[in-house]
mmCIF file of C-alpha atoms in Angstrom:
data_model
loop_
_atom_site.group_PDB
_atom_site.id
_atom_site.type_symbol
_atom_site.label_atom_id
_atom_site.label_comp_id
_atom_site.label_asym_id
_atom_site.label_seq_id
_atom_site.Cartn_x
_atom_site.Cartn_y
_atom_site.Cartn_z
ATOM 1 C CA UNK A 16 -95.253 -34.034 60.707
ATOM 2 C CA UNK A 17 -97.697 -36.107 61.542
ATOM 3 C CA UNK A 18 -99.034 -36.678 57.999
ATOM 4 C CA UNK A 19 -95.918 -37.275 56.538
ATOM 5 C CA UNK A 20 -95.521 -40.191 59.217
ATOM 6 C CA UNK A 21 -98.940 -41.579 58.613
ATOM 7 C CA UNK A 22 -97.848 -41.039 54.764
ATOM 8 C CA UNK A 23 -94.818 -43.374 55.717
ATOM 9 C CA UNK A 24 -96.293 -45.868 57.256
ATOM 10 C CA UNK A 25 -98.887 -46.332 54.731
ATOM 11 C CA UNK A 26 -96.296 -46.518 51.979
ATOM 12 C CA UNK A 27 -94.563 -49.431 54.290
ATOM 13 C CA UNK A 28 -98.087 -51.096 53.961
ATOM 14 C CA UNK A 29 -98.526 -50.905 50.487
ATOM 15 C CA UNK A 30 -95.142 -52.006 49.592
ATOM 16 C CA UNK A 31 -94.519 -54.477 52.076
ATOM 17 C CA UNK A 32 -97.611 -54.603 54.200
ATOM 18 C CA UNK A 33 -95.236 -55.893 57.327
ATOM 19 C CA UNK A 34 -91.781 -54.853 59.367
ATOM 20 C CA UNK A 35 -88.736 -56.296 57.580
ATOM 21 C CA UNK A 36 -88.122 -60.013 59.115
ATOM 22 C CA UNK A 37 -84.759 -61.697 59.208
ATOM 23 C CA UNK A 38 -84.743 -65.308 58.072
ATOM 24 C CA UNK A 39 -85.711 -66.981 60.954
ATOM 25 C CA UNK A 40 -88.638 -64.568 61.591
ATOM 26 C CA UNK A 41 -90.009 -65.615 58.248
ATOM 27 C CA UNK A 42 -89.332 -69.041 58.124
ATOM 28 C CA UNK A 43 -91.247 -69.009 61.324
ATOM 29 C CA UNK A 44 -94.032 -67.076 59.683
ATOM 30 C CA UNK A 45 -94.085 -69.137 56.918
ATOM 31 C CA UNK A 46 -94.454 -72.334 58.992
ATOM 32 C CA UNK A 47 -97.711 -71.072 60.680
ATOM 33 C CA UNK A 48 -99.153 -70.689 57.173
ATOM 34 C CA UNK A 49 -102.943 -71.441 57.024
ATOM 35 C CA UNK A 50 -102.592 -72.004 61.582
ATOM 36 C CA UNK A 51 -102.419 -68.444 62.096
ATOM 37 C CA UNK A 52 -104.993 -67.098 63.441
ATOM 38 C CA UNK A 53 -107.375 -63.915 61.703
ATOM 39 C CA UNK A 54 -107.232 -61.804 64.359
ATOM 40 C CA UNK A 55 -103.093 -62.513 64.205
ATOM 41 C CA UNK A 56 -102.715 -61.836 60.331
ATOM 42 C CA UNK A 57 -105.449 -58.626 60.461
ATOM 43 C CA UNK A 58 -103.212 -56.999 63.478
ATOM 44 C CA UNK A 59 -100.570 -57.518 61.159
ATOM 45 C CA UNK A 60 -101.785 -56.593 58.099
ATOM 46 C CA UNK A 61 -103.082 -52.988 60.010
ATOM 47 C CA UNK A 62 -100.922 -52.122 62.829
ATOM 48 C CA UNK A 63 -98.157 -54.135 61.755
ATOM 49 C CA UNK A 64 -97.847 -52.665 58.523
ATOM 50 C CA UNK A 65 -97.639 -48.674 60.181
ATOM 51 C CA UNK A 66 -94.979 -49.073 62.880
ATOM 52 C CA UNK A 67 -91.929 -50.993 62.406
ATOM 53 C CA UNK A 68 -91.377 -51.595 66.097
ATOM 54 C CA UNK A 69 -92.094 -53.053 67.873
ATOM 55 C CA UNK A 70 -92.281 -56.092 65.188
ATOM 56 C CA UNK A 71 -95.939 -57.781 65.553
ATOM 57 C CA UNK A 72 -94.524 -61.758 65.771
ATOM 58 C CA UNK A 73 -97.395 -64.479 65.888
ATOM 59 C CA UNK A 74 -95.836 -65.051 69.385
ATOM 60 C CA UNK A 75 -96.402 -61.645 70.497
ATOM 61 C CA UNK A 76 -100.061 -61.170 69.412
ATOM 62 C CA UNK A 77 -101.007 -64.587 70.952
ATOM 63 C CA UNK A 78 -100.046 -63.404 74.453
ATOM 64 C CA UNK A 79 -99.262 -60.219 74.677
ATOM 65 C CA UNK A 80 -97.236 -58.914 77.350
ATOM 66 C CA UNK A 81 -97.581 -55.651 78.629
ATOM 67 C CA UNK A 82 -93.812 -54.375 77.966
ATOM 68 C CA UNK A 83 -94.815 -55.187 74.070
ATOM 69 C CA UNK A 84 -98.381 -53.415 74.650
ATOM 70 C CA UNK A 85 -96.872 -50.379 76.448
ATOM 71 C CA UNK A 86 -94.103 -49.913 73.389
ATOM 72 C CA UNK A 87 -96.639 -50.243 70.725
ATOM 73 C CA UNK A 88 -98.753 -47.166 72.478
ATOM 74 C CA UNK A 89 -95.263 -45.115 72.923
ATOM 75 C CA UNK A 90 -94.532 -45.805 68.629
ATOM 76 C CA UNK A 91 -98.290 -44.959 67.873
ATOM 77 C CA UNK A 92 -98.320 -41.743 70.412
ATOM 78 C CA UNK A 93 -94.551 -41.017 68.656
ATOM 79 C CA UNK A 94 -95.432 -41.485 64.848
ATOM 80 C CA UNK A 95 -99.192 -39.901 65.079
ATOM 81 C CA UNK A 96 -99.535 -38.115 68.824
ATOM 82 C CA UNK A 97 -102.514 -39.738 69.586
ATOM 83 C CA UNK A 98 -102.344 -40.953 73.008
ATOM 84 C CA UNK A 99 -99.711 -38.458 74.235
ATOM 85 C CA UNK A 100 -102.187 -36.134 75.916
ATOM 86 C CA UNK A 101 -103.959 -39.114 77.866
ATOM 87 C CA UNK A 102 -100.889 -41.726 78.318
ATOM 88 C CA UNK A 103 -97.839 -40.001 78.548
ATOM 89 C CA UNK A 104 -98.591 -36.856 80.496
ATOM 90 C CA UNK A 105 -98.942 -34.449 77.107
ATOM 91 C CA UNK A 106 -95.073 -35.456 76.754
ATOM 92 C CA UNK A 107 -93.097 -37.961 75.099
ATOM 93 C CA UNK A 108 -89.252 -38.580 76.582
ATOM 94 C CA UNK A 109 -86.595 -40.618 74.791
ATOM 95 C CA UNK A 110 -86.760 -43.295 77.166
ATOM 96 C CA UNK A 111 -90.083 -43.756 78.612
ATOM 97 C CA UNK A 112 -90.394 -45.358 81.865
ATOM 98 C CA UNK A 113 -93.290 -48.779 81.787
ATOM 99 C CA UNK A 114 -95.318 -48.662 84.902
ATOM 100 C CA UNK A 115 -94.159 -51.543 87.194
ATOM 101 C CA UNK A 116 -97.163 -52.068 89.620
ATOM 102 C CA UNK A 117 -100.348 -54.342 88.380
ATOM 103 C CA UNK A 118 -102.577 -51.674 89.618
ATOM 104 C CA UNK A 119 -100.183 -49.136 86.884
ATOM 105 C CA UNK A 120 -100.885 -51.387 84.155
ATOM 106 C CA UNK A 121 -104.216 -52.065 84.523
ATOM 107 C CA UNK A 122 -104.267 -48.236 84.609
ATOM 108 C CA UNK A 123 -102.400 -47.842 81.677
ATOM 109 C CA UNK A 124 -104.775 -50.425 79.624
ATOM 110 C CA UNK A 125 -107.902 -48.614 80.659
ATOM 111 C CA UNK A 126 -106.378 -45.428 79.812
ATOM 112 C CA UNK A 127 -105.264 -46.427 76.207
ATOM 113 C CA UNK A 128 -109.080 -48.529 75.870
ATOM 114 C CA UNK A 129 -110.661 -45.076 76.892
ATOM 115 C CA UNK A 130 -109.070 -42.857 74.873
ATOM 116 C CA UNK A 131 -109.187 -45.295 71.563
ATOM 117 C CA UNK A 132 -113.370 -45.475 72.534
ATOM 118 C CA UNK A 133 -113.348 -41.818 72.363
ATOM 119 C CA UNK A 134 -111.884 -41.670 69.042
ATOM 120 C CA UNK A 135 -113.652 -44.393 67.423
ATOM 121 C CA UNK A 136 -117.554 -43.638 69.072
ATOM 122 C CA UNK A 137 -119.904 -46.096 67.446
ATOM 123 C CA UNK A 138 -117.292 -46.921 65.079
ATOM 124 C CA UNK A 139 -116.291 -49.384 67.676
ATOM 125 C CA UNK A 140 -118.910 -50.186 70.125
ATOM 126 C CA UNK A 141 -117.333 -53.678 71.496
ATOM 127 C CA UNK A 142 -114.591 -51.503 73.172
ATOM 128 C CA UNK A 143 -116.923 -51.913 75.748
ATOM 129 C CA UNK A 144 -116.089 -55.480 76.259
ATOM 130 C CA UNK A 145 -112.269 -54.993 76.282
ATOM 131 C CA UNK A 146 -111.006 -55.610 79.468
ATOM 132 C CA UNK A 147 -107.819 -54.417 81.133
ATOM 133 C CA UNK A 148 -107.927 -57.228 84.078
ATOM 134 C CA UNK A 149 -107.450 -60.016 81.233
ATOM 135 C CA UNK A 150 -104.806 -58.097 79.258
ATOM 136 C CA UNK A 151 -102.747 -57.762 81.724
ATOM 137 C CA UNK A 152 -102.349 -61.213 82.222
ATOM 138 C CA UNK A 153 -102.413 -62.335 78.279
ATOM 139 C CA UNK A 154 -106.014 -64.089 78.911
ATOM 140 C CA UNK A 155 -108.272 -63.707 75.973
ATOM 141 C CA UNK A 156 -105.735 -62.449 73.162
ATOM 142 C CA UNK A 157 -107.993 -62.148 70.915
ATOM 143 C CA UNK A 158 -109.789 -58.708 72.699
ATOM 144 C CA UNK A 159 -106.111 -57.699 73.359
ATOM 145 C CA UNK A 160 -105.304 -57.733 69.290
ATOM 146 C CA UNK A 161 -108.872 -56.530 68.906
ATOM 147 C CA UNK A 162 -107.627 -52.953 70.659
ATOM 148 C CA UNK A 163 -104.250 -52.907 68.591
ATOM 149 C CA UNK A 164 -106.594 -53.008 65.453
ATOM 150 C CA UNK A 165 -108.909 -50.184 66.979
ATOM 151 C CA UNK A 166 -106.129 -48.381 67.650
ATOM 152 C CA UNK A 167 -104.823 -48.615 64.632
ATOM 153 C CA UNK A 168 -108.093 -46.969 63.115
ATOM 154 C CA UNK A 169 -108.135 -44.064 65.586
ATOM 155 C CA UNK A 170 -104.482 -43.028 65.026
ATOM 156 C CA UNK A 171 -104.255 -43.920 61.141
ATOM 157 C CA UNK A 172 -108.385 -42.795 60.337
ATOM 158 C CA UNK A 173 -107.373 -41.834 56.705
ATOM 159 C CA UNK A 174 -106.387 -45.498 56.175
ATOM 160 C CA UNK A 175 -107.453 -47.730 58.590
ATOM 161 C CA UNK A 176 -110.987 -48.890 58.854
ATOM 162 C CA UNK A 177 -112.142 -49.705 62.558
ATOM 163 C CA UNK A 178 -112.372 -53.297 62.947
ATOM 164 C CA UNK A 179 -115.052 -56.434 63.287
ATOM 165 C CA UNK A 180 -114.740 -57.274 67.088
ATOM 166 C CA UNK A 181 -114.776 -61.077 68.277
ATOM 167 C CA UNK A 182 -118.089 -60.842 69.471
ATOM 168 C CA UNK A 183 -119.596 -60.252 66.135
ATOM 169 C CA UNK A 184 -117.355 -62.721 64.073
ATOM 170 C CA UNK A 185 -118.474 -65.372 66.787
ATOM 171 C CA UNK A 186 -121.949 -64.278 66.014
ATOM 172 C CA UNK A 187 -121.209 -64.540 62.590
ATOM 173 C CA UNK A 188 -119.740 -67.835 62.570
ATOM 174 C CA UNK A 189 -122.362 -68.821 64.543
ATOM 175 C CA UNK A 190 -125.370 -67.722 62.182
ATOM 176 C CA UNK A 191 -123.600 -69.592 59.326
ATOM 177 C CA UNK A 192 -123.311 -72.813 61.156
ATOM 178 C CA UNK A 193 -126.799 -72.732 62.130
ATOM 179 C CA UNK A 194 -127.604 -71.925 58.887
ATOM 180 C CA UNK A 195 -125.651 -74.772 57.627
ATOM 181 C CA UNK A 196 -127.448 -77.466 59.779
ATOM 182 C CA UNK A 197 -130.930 -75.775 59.563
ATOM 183 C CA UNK A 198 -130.039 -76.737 55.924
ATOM 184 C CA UNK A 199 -128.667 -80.217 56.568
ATOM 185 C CA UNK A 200 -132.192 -81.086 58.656
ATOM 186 C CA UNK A 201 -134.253 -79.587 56.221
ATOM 187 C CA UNK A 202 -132.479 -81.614 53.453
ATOM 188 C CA UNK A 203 -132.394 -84.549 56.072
ATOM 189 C CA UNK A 204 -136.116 -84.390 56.303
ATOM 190 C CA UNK A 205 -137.060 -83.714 52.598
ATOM 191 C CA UNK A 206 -135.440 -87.262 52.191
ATOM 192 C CA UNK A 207 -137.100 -89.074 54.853
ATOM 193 C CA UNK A 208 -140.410 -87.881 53.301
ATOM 194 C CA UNK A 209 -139.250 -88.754 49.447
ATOM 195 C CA UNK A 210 -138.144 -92.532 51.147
ATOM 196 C CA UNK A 211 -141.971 -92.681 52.571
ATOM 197 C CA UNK A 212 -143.472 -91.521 49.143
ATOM 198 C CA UNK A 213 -141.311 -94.238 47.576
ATOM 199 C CA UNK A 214 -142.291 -96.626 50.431
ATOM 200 C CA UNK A 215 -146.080 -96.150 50.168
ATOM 201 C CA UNK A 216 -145.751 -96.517 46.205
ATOM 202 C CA UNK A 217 -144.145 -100.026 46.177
ATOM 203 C CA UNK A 218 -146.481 -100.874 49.218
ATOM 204 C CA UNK A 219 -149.516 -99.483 47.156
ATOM 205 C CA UNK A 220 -148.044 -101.114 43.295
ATOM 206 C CA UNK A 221 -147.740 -104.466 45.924
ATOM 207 C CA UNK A 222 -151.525 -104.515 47.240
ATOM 208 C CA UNK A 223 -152.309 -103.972 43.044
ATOM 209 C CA UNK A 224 -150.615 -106.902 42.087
ATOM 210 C CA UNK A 225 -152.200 -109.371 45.184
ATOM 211 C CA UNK A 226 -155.229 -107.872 44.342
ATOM 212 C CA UNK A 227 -154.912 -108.577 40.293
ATOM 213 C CA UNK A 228 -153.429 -112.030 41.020
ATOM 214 C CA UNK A 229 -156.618 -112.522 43.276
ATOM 215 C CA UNK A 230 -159.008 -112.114 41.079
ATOM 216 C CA UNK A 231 -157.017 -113.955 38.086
ATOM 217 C CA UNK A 232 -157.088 -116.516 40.309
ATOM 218 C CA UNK A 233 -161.384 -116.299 41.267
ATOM 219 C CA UNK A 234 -161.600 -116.233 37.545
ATOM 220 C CA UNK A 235 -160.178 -119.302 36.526
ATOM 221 C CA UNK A 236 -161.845 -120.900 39.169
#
């Protein structure tokens, strides 16, 4: 069963690599265009693409709240049982019931973090960094879309790759921009020194001539 639903899903991927929309969805979509942000469309284009619900809207992925996190873990753990065993008691019900407390939730986070670490291992070593306390409270999206990818790899491992985390795209970002203005002083500095060759050459062609016009001038005297 649970091959033929990762089978599913990854035919939803291929041919339409996202949940159906209605028009308003997609118009919305298409208005974010080139604003959205990576971690958004790579969500999308993994999770999003192997559970149809709930749907993973910009919106959504920008702050997730924890209803929307706690639904996506109940369609994972019902498509692919992963997380059944540690979230849900080793049994799924029709109608699960969301913890309500902050203390349940942040529970629940660490739970779902923990068990997608185990899966992963040094796959994913920036798990580490995840932190229940902020997703709770939608702070720093970016980790919170960073586990939704993970998870993604742990439940779907025949077809899902584990992810870059934030930390080493910010890293990697970084290296290029230093890169880019290690360049821009080196190039910076290779023209102040051709301006000072070009300097001392007219200052050096300048002491020539006052020195020929010298001693034109001691000869006709």
């Amino acid at each position: 069963r649970q091959s033929r639903n990762a089978a599913h899903g990854l035919n939803r991927c291929l041919c339409a690599c996202a949940p159906a929309m209605n028009e308003s969805e997609a118009l919305a979509n298409a208005e974010l265009g080139e604003n959205m942000e990576e971690w958004v469309a790579h969500t999308q284009n993994t999770l999003g693409c192997l559970i149809s619900k709930p749907r993973m809207l910009p919106d959504r992925l920008r702050k997730p709240p924890f209803r929307f996190l706690f639904d996506v873990a109940f369609e994972v753990a019902r498509q692919t049982g992963f997380g059944v065993a540690e979230l849900f008691g080793g049994e799924l019900v029709e109608k699960p019931v969301a913890p309500s407390t902050r203390d349940d939730k942040v529970s629940f986070l660490e739970g779902w973090t923990a068990a997608v670490a185990a899966a992963l291992g040094e796959q994913a070593p920036d798990l580490a960094y995840v932190s229940a306390q902020y997703m709770v409270c939608g702070a720093h999206p970016e980790w919170t879309n960073f586990l939704l990818q993970c998870t993604a790899a742990a439940a779907w491992p025949d077809f899902v790759e584990a992810p870059v985390s934030p930390a080493a795209l910010q890293a990697a970002v970084a290296d290029a921009v230093g890169g880019v203005e290690e360049a821009a002083v080196a190039e910076a500095q290779a023209t102040d020194e051709a301006q000072a060759a070009i300097e001392a050459q007219a200052a050096a062609a300048a002491q020539a001539a006052a020195a020929a016009q010298a001693a034109a001038a001691a000869q006709a005297a």
